Coordinates of C-alpha atoms and ligand atoms in Angstrom, one line a residue:
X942 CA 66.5 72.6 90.5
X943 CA 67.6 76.4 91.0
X944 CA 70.0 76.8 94.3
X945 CA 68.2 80.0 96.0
X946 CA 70.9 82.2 96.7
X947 CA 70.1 83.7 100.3
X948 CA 71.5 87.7 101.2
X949 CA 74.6 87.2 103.2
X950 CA 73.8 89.0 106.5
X951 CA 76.5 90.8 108.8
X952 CA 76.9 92.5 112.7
X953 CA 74.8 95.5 112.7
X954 CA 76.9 98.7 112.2
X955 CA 78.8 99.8 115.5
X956 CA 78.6 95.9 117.3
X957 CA 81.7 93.9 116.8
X958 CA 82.4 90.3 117.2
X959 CA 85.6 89.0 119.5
X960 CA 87.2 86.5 117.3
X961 CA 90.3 84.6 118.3
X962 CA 93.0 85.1 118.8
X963 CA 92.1 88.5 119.6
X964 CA 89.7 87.1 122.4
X965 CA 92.7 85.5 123.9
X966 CA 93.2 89.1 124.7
X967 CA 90.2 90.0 126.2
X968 CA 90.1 86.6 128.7
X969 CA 93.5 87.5 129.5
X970 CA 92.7 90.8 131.0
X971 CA 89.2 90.0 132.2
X972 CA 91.4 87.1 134.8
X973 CA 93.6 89.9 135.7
X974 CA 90.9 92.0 136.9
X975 CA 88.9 89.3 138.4
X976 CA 92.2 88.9 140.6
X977 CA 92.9 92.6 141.1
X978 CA 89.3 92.8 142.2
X979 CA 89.6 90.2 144.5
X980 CA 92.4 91.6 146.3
X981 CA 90.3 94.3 146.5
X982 CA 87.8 92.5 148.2
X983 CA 85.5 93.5 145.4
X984 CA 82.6 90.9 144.7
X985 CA 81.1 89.8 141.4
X986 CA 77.5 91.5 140.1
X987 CA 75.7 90.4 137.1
X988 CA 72.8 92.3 136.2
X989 CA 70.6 92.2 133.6
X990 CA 71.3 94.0 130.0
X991 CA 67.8 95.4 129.5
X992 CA 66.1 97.3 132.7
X993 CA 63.0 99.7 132.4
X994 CA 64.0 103.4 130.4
X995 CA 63.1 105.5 133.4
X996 CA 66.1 103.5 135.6
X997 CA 68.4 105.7 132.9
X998 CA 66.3 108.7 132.1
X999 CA 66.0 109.5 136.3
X1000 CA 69.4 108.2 137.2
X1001 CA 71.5 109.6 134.3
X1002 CA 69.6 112.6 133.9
X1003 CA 67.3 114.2 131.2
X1004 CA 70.0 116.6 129.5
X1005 CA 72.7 114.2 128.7
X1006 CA 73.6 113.3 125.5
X1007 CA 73.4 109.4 126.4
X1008 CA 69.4 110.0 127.5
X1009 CA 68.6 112.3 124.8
X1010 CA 70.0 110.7 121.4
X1011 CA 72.3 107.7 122.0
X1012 CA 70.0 105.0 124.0
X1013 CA 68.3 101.8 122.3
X1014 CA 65.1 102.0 123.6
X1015 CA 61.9 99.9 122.7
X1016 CA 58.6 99.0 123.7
X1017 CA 58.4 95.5 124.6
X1018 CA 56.1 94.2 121.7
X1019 CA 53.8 91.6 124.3
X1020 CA 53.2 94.1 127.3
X1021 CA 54.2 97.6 125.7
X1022 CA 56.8 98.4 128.5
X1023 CA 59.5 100.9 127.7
X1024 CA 63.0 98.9 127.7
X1025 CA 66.5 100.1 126.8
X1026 CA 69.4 98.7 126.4
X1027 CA 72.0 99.5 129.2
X1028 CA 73.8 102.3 128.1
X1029 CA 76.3 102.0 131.4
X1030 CA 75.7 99.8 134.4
X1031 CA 75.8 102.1 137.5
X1032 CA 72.4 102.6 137.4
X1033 CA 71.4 99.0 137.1
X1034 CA 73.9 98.1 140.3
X1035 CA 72.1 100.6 142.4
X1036 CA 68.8 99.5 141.5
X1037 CA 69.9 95.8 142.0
X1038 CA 71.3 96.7 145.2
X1039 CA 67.9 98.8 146.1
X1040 CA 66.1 95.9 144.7
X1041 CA 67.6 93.4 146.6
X1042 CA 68.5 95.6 150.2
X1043 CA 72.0 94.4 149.5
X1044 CA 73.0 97.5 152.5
X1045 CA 71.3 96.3 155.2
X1046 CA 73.9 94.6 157.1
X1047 CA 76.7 97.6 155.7
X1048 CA 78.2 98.5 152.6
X1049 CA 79.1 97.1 149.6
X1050 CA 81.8 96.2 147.0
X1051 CA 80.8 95.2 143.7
X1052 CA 82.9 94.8 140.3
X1053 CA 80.9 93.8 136.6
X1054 CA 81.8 93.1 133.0
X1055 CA 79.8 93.1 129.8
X1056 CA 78.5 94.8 127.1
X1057 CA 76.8 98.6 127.0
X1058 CA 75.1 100.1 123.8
X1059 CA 74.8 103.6 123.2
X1060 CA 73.8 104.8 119.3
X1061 CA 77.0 106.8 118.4
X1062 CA 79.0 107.9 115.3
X1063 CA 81.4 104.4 115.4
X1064 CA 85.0 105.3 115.3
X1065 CA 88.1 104.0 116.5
X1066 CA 87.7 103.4 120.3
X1067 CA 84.1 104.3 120.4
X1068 CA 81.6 101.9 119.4
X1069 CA 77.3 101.1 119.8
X1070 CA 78.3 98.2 121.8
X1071 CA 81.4 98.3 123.6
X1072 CA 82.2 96.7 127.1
X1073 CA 83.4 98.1 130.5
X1074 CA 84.5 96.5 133.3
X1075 CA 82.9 98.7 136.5
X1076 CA 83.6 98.6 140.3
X1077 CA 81.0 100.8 142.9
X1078 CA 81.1 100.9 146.2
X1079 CA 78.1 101.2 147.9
X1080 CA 77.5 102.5 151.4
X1081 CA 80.4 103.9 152.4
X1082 CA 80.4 107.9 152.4
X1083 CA 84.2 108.8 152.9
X1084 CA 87.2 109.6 150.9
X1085 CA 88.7 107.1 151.6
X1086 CA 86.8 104.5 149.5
X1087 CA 86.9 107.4 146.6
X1088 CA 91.1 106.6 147.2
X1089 CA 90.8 102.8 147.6
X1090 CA 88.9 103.3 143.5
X1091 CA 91.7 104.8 142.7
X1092 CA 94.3 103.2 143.8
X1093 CA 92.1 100.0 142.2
X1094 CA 92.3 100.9 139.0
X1095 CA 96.1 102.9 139.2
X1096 CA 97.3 99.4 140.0
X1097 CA 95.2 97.5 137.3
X1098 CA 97.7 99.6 135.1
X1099 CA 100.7 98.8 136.5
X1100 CA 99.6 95.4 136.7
X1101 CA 99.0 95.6 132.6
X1102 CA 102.2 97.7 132.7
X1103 CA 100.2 100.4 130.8
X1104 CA 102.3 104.1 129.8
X1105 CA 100.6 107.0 129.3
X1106 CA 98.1 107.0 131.6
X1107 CA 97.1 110.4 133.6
X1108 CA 94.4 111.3 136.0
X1109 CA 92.2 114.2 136.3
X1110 CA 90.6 114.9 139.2
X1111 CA 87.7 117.5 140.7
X1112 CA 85.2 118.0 143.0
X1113 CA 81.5 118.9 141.6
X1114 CA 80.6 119.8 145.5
X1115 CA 77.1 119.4 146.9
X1116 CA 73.7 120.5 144.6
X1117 CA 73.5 123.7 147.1
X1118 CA 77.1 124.8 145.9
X1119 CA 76.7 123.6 142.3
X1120 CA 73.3 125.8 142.4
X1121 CA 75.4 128.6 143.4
X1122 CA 78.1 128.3 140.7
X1123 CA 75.3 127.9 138.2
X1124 CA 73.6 131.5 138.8
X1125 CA 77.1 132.8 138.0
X1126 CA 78.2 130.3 135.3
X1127 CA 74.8 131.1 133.8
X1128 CA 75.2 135.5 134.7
X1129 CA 78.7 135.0 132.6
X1130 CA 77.7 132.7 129.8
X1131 CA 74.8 134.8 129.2
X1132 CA 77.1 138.6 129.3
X1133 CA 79.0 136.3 126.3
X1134 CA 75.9 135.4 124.4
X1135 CA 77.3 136.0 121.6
X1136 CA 80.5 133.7 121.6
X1137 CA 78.6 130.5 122.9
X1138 CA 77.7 128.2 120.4
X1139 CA 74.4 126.4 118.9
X1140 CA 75.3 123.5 121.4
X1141 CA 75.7 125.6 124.4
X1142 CA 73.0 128.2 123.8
X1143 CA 70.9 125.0 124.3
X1144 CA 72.6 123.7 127.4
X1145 CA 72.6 127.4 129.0
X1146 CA 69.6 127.1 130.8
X1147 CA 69.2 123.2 131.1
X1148 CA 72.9 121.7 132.1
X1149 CA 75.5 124.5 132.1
X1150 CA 77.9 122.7 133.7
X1151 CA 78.5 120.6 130.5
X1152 CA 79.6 123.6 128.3
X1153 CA 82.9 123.9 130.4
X1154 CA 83.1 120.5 128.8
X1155 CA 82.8 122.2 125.2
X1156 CA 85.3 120.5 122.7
X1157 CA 85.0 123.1 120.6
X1158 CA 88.1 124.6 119.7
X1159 CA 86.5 128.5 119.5
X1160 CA 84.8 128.6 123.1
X1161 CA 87.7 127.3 124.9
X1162 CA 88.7 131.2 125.7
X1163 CA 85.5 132.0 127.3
X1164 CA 84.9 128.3 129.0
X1165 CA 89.0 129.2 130.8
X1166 CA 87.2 132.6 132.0
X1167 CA 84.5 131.1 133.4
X1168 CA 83.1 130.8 137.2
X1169 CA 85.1 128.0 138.4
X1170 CA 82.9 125.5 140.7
X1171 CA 85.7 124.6 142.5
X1172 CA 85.6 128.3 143.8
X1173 CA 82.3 127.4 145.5
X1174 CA 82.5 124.6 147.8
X1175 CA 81.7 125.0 150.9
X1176 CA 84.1 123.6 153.8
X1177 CA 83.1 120.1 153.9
X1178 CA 83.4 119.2 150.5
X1179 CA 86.4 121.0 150.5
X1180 CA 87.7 118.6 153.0
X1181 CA 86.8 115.3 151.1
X1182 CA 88.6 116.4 148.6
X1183 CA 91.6 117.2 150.2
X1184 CA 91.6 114.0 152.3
X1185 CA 91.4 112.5 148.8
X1186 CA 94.5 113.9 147.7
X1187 CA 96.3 113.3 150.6
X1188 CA 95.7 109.5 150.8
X1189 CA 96.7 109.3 146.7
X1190 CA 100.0 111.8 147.4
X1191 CA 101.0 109.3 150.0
X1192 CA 100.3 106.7 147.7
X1193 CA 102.2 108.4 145.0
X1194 CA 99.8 108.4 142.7
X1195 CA 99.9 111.3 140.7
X1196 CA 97.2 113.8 139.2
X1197 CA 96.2 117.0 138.0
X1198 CA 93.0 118.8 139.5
X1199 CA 90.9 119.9 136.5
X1200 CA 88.6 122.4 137.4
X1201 CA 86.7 121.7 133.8
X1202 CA 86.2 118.4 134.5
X1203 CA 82.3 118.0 134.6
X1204 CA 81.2 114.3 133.0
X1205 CA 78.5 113.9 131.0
X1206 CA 76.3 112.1 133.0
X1207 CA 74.0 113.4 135.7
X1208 CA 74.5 111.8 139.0
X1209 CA 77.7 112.7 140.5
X1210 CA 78.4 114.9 143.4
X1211 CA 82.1 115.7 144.9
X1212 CA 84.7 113.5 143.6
X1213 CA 84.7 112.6 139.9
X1214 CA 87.9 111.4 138.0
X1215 CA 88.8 110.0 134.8
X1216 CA 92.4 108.3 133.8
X1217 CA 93.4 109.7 130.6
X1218 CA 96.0 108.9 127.6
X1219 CA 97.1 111.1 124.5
X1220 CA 98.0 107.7 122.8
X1221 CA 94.4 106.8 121.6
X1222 CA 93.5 110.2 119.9
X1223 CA 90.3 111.7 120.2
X1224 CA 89.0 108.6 122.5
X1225 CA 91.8 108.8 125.0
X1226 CA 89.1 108.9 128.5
X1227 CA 90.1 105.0 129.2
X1228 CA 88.4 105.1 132.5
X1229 CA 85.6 107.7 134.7
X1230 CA 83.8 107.7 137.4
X1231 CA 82.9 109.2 140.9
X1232 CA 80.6 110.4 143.5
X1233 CA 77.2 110.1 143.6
X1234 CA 75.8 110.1 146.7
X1235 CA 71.9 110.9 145.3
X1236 CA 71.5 108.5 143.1
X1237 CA 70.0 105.7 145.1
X1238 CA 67.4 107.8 146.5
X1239 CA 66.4 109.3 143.0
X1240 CA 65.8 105.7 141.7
X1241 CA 63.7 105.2 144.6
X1242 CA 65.9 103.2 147.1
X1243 CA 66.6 104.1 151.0
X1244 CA 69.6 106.8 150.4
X1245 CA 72.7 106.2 151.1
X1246 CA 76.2 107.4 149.3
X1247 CA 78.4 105.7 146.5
X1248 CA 81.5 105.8 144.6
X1249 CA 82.7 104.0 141.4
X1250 CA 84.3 104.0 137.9
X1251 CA 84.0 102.1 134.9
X1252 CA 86.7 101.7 131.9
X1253 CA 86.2 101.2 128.2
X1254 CA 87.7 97.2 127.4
X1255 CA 88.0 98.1 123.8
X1256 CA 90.5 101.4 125.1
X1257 CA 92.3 99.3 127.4
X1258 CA 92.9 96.5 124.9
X1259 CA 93.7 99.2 122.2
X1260 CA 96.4 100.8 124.6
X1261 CA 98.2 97.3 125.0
X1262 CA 98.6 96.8 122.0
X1263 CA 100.6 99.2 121.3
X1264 CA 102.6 99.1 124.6
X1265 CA 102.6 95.2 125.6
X1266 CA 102.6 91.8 123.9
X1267 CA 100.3 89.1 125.7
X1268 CA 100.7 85.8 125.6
X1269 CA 98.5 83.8 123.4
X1270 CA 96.5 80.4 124.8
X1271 CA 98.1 77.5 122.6
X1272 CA 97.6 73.2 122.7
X1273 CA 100.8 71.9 124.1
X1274 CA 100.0 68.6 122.8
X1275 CA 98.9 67.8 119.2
X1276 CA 97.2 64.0 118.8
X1277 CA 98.2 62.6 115.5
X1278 CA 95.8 59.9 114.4
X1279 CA 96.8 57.9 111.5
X1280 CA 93.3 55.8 111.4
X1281 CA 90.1 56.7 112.2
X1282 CA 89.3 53.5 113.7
X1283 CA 91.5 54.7 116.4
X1284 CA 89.5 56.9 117.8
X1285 CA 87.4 55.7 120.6
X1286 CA 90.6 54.6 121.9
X1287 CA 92.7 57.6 120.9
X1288 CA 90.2 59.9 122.7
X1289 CA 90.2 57.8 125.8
X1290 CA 93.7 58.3 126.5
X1291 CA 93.4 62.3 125.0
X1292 CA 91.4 62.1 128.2
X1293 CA 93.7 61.3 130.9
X1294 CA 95.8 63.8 129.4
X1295 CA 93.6 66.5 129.7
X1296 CA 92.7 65.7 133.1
X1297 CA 96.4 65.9 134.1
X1298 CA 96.0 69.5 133.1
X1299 CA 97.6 69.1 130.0
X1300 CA 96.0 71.3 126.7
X1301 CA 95.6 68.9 123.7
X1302 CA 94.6 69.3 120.1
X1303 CA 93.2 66.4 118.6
X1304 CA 93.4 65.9 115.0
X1305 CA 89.4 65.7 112.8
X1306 CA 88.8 64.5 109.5
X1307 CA 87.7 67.1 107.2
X1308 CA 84.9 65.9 105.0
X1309 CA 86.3 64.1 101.6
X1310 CA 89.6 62.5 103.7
X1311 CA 90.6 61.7 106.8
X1312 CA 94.4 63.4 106.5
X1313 CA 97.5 62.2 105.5
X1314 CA 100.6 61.4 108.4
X1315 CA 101.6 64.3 106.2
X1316 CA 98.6 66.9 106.3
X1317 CA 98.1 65.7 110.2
X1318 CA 102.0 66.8 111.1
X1319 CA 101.9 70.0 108.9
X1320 CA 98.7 71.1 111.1
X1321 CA 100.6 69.9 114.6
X1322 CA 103.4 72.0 113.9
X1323 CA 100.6 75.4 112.6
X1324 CA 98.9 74.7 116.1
X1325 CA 102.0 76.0 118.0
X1326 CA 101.8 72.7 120.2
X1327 CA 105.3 71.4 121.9
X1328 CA 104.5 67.3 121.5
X1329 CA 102.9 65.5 119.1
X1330 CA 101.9 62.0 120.1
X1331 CA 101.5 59.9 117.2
X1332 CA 98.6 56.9 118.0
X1333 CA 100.1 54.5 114.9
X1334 CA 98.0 51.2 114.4
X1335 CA 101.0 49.2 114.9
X1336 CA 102.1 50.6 118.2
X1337 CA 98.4 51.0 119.5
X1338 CA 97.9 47.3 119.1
X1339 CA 101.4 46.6 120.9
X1340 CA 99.4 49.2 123.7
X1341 CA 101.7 52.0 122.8
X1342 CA 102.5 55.2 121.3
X1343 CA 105.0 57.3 120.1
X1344 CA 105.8 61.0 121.3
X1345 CA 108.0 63.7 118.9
X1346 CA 109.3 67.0 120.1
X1347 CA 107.5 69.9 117.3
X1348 CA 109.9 72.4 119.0
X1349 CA 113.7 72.2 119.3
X1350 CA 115.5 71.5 122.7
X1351 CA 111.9 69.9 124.2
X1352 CA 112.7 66.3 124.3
X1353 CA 113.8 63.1 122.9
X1354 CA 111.1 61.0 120.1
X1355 CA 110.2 57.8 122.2
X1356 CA 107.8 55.3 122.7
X1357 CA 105.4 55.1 125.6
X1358 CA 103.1 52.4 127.0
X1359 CA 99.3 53.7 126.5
X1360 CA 99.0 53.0 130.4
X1361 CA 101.7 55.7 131.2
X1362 CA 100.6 58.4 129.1
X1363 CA 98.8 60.4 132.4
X1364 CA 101.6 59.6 134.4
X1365 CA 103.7 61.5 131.5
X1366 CA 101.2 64.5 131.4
X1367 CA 101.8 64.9 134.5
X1368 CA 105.7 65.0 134.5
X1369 CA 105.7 68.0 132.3
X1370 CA 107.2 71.5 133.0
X1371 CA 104.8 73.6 134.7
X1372 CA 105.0 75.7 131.8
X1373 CA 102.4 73.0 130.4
X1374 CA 99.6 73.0 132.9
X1375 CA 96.5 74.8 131.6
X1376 CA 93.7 76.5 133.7
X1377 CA 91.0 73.9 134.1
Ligands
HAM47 P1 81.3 106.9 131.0 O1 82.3 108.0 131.1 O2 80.1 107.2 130.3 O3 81.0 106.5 132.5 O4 82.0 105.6 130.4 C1 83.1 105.0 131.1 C2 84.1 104.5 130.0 O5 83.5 103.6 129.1 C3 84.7 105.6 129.1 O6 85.8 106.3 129.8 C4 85.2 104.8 127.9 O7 86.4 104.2 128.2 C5 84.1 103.7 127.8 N1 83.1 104.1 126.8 C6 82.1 104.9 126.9 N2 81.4 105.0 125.8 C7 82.0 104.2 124.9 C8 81.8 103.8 123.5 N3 80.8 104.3 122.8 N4 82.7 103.0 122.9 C9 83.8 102.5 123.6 N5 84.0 102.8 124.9 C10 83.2 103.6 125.5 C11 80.1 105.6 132.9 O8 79.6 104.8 132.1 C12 79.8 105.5 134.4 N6 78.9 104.4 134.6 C13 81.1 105.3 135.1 C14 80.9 105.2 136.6 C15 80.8 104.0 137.3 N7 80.7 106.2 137.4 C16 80.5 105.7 138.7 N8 80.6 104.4 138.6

């Protein structure tokens, strides 16, 4: 008999699997955020991954590189509806929230985590699936909720103790002033015809705006000369903005105002921000966001304004690495189980550990042996645990068992009757107790 010998298959190019201990990581910060965000008063929404292509094409806008080359996008093989996969989640909270007339009773404070896909080059810090973590307010038209952002996700990185962090700041005004600013971004753009580039002779007459955005090293000249839009805005949106900065100077949050700063998808009005670091290279935006008081009536809900941001996990991961250490999940108790007979005892009192809080690591045959005393103490001491309790046949039939210190300075070796093991579990430092 021939074995077949089947293709070994892998994560499709771009997606990346979250193995431990590096996912340690990513639970650690997802519970600090799901604190922060509570402090916040900022309230859990899960939407789905998949929502109808128009949802992105209308809300994100037809001219942005995420609609035009980077979204997954399929017809649905039983009922030949167009589906994508989320390429951000902004647009699926406001049509949930349309959906679901989440503002009838006032406005709304929402945070999300998961995974986005968008079909780009993979390199470090951008990836086809990556994650964000999001918060939007809905509801709430005034600059002070474009602060209390802010301020949200400023302390998120003191609270991560992140360096190197800067914000950018600008207004994009109202469509009436950006129209203005366009006739004479488009009048000066096309008196230098012959500097722009293949990339912005095609966004000249379609989205303008996004060539002042141009990373190209050769236009950055002409995009410094251009109309700026901050130039244009008319007395109220002039006024959000300062009222902006004047709640995050008395906060002492600092910033820079970058008149350049545009973002590269469709929906935002006034305010739009992103926190920056030059410690990342070429993917240093960690997290963007804004205005974008249009969008819920353009997806066809009852209007009504909005503000939010979302950051890149993988950045924000990638940036504590190199600044912070973070402390990985580890068994403070090892079970050493000499014979397998033991077990359905063994595991009983495992139990009542466990549920005094206590992490344990049980020992499992492998499948030619059970494990030598040996083998079993060699893999307690690997697992970083702080006790091993030994379940010997001799002391289990005497109703006892024996505990050992794995770590220097943690305690005594002694013997222990079975019916006091919770009682002992729960005697430990606090250091011990696990989240249930
Ligand atoms: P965005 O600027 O497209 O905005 O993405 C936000 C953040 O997601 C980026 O700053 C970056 O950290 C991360 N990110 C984006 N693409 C990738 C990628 N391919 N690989 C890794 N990380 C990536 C939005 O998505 C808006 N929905 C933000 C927002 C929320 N505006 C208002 N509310």
């Amino acid at each position: 008999m021939t074995e077949k010998k089947f293709e070994k298959l892998t994560a499709v190019k771009g997606m990346n699997d979250i193995l431990p201990p590096e996912s340690a990581r990513w639970e650690w910060l997802e519970e600090k955020v799901r604190g922060l965000m509570a402090r916040y008063a900022y309230r859990n929404i899960r939407t789905p991954i998949v929502e109808h292509t128009p949802l992105f094409v209308r809300g994100l806008g037809e001219v942005t590189d995420v609609v035009e080359k980077e979204m997954y996008s399929f017809e649905d093989r039983l009922n030949g509806e167009a589906l994508t996969l989320r390429p951000e989640n902004t647009a699926g909270v406001v049509r949930a929230v349309a959906e679901h007339s989440m503002l009838y009773d006032g406005g709304k404070r929402l945070y999300y985590m998961g995974p986005m896909f968008r079909h780009e080059r993979p390199q470090r810090g951008r990836y086809r699936q990556f994650h964000q973590i999001g918060a939007e307010a809905l509801g709430f038209p005034g600059p002070e909720v474009d602060a209390e952002l802010i301020l949200l996700a400023h302390h998120l990185w003191q609270a991560l103790a992140l360096k190197d962090v800067r914000l950018e700041l600008n207004s994009l005004g109202q469509p009436p002033e950006r129209q203005a600013h366009r006739v004479a971004l488009i009048a000066y753009l096309e008196a230098h015809a012959d500097q722009l580039d293949e990339d912005a002779k095609r966004r000249l007459h379609s989205n303008p705006l996004r060539i002042l955005d141009t990373k190209n090293p050769a236009m950055k000249a002409l995009v410094a000369g251009a109309p700026r839009l901050l130039d244009y805005l008319g007395e109220a949106s002039l006024a959000h903005l300062n009222a902006l900065r004047a709640i995050l100077d008395a906060n002492g949050v600092t910033y820079t105002i970058n008149p350049r700063l545009v973002r590269g998808l469709d929906y935002y009005n006034l305010t739009v921000f992103e926190f920056i670091t030059d410690s990342l290279g070429s993917q240093g935006t960690l997290c963007a966001g804004g205005r974008y008081d249009d969008l819920i009536a353009q997806i066809g809900g009852k209007a009504a304004p909005a503000v939010g941001w979302a950051f890149g996990v993988e950045r924000v991961l990638e940036l504590l690495k190199e600044q912070a250490s973070i402390p990985e999940p580890l068994p403070w108790v090892y079970a050493i189980v000499p014979d397998a007979q033991a077990m359905p005892q063994v595991m009983r009192a495992l139990n009542e550990v466990r549920r005094a809080g206590v992490s344990v690591q049980m020992h499992a045959g492998s499948a030619d042996a059970w494990g030598s005393m040996k083998s079993q103490f060699k893999k307690a001491d690997a697992s970083g645990a702080q006790w091993a309790l030994i379940f010997g046949a001799d002391e289990m039939a005497r109703g006892e068992l024996t505990l050992k210190a794995l770590r220097d300075g943690v305690g005594a070796q002694s013997t222990l009757p079975l019916t006091s093991l919770a009682a002992w579990a729960s005697g430990l430092s606090p250091a011990a107790a696990s989240p249930a």
